[in-house]
XYZ file of C-alpha atoms in Angstrom:
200
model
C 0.000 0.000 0.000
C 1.224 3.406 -0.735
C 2.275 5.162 2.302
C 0.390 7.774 3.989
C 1.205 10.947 6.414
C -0.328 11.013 9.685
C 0.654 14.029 12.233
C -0.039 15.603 15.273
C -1.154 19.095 15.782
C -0.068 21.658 18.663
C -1.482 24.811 19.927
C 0.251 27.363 18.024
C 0.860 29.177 21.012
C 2.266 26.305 23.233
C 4.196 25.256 19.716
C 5.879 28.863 19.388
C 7.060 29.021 22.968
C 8.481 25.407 22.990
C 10.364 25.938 19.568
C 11.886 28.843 21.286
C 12.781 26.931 23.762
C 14.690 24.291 22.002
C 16.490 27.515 20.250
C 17.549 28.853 23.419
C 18.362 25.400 24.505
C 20.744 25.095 21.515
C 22.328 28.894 22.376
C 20.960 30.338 18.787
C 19.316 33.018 21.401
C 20.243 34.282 24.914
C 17.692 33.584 27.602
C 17.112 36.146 30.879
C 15.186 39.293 30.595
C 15.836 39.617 26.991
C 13.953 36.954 25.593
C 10.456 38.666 25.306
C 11.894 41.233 23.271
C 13.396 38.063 20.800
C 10.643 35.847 20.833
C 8.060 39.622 20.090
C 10.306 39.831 16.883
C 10.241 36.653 15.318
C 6.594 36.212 15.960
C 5.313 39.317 15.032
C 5.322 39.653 10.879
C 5.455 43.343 11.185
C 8.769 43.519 13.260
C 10.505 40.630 11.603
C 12.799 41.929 9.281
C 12.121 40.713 5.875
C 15.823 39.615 4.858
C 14.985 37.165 8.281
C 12.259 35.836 5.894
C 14.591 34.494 3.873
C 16.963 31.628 3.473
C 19.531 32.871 5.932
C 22.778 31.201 7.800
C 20.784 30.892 10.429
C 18.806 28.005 8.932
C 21.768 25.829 8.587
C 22.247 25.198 12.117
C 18.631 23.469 12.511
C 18.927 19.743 12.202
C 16.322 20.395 9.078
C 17.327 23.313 7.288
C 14.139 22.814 5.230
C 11.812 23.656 7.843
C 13.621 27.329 6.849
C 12.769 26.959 3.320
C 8.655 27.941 4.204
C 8.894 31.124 5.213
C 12.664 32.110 6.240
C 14.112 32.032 9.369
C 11.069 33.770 11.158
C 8.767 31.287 9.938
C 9.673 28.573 11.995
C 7.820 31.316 14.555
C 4.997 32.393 12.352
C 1.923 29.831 10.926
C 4.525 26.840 11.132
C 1.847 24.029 10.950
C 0.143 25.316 8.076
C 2.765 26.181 5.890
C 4.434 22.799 6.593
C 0.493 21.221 5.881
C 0.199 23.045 2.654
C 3.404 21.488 1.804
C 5.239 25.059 1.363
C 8.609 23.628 2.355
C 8.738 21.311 -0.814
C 8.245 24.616 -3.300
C 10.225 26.905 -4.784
C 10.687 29.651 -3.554
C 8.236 31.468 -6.378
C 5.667 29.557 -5.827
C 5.856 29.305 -2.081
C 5.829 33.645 -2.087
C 2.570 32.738 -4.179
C 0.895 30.928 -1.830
C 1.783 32.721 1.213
C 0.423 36.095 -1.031
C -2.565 34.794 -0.131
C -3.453 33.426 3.501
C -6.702 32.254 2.654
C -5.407 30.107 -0.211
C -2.517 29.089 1.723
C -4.705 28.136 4.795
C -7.336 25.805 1.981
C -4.389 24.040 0.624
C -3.437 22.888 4.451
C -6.925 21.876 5.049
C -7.253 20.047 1.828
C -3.933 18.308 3.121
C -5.134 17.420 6.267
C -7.996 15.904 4.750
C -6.591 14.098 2.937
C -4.655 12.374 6.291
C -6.003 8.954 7.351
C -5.231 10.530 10.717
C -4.447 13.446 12.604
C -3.623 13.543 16.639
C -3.876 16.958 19.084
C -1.006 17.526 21.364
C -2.982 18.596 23.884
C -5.061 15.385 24.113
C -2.434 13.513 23.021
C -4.195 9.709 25.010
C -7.488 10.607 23.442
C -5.712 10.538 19.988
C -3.622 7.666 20.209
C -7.387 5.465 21.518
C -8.433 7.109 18.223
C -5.484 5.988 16.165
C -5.412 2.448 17.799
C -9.605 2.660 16.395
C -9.134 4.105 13.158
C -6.435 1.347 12.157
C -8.657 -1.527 13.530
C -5.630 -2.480 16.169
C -8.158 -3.758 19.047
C -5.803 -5.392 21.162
C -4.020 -2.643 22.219
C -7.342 -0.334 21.943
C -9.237 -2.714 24.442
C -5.614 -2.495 26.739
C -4.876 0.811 26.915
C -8.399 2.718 26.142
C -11.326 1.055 27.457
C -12.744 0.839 31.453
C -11.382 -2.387 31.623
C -7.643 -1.313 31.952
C -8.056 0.941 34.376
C -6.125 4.258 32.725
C -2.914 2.330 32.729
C -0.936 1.571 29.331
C 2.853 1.405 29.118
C 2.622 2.174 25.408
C 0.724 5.580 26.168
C 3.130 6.609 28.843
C 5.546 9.763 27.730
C 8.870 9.409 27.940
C 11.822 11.772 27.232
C 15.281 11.626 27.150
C 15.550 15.101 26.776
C 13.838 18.060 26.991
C 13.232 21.097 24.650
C 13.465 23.577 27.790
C 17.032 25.079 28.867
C 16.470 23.350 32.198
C 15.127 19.747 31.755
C 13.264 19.715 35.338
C 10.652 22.905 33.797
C 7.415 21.735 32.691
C 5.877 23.478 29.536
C 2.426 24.004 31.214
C 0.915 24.899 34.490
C 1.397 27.547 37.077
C 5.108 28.742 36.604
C 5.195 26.111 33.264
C 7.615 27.755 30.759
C 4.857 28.524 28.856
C 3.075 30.820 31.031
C 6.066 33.276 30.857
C 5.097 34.269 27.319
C 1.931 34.509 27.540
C 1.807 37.067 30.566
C 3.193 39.994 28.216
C -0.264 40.971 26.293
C 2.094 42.429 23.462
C 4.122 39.247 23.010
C 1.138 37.028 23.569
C -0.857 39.415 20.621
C 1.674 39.056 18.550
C 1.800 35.518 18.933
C -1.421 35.177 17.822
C -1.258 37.741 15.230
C 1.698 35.644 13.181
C -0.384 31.954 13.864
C -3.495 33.140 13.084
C -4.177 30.896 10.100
């Protein structure tokens, strides 16, 4: 059978904060007091420069310099999901500037991508999804284990684990009071300008 894509989708907001994260985590940004002022930059599409939009350096040093070739440097910050779902990292650049012209037709390609998935999991409810995974692909053994009354909420397979974490310091959790997170999303600028460049 012909292979098909499956994902999982993120908040945008949770997704924009944890990718800067992993930056600072890497040292391509310094963290303390300045990092609102960073993160309000690359998120925002009216204060990112547009030679940032571009194919840069910068995009060399991520494991997958193609995740750059969507939107530039800053759009690793800005509408991430959908430009990867529209499939604007396999374009030229031409016809990527095309599509992102227009949001709305950028925004109907991803959706006509995703519908196209046999699947599609939420972070955010990230059990839920995998019981509907384990149902959509008929694999009732481990559905009646791991998501039905009988088994109690326990499942090995559905249990998280990291060896590493995306946060400078490994022991911070992304959500929750004093999560990671929640430091972005106190500053109303940074936190409207977060949703200003992930609106689609």
């Amino acid at each position: 059978a012909r292979p098909q894509p499956i994902t999982f989708l993120r908040d945008p907001i949770a997704r924009t904060a944890s990718q800067f994260e992993h930056h600072l985590s890497r040292e391509r940004y310094q963290g303390g007091e300045g990092r609102t002022e960073t993160l309000l930059t690359l998120v925002s599409p009216q204060r990112c420069h547009q030679l940032e939009r571009r194919q840069t350096e910068r995009c060399d040093e991520l494991t997958n310099p193609l995740k750059c070739r969507a939107n530039g440097w800053c759009g690793i910050f800005q509408n991430q999901q959908v430009e990867i779902l529209a499939g604007a990292m396999s374009f030229k650049s031409a016809k990527a500037e095309s599509l992102r012209r227009s949001s709305d037709q950028l925004l109907c390609t991803a959706r006509e991508n995703l519908a196209s998935f046999p699947f599609f999991g939420i972070a955010e409810h990230y059990r839920s999804s995998m019981c509907l995974f384990f149902h959509t692909f008929s694999m009732g053994g481990i559905f009646d284990e791991c998501c039905t009354s009988a088994s109690g909420g326990t499942c090995a397979i559905l249990d998280i684990h990291t060896t590493e974490n995306s946060a400078r310091d490994s022991n911070r959790k992304s959500t929750g009071k004093g999560g990671y997170i929640s430091q972005y999303v106190e500053s109303p600028d940074l936190l409207a300008a977060m949703y200003d460049g992930n609106r689609l």
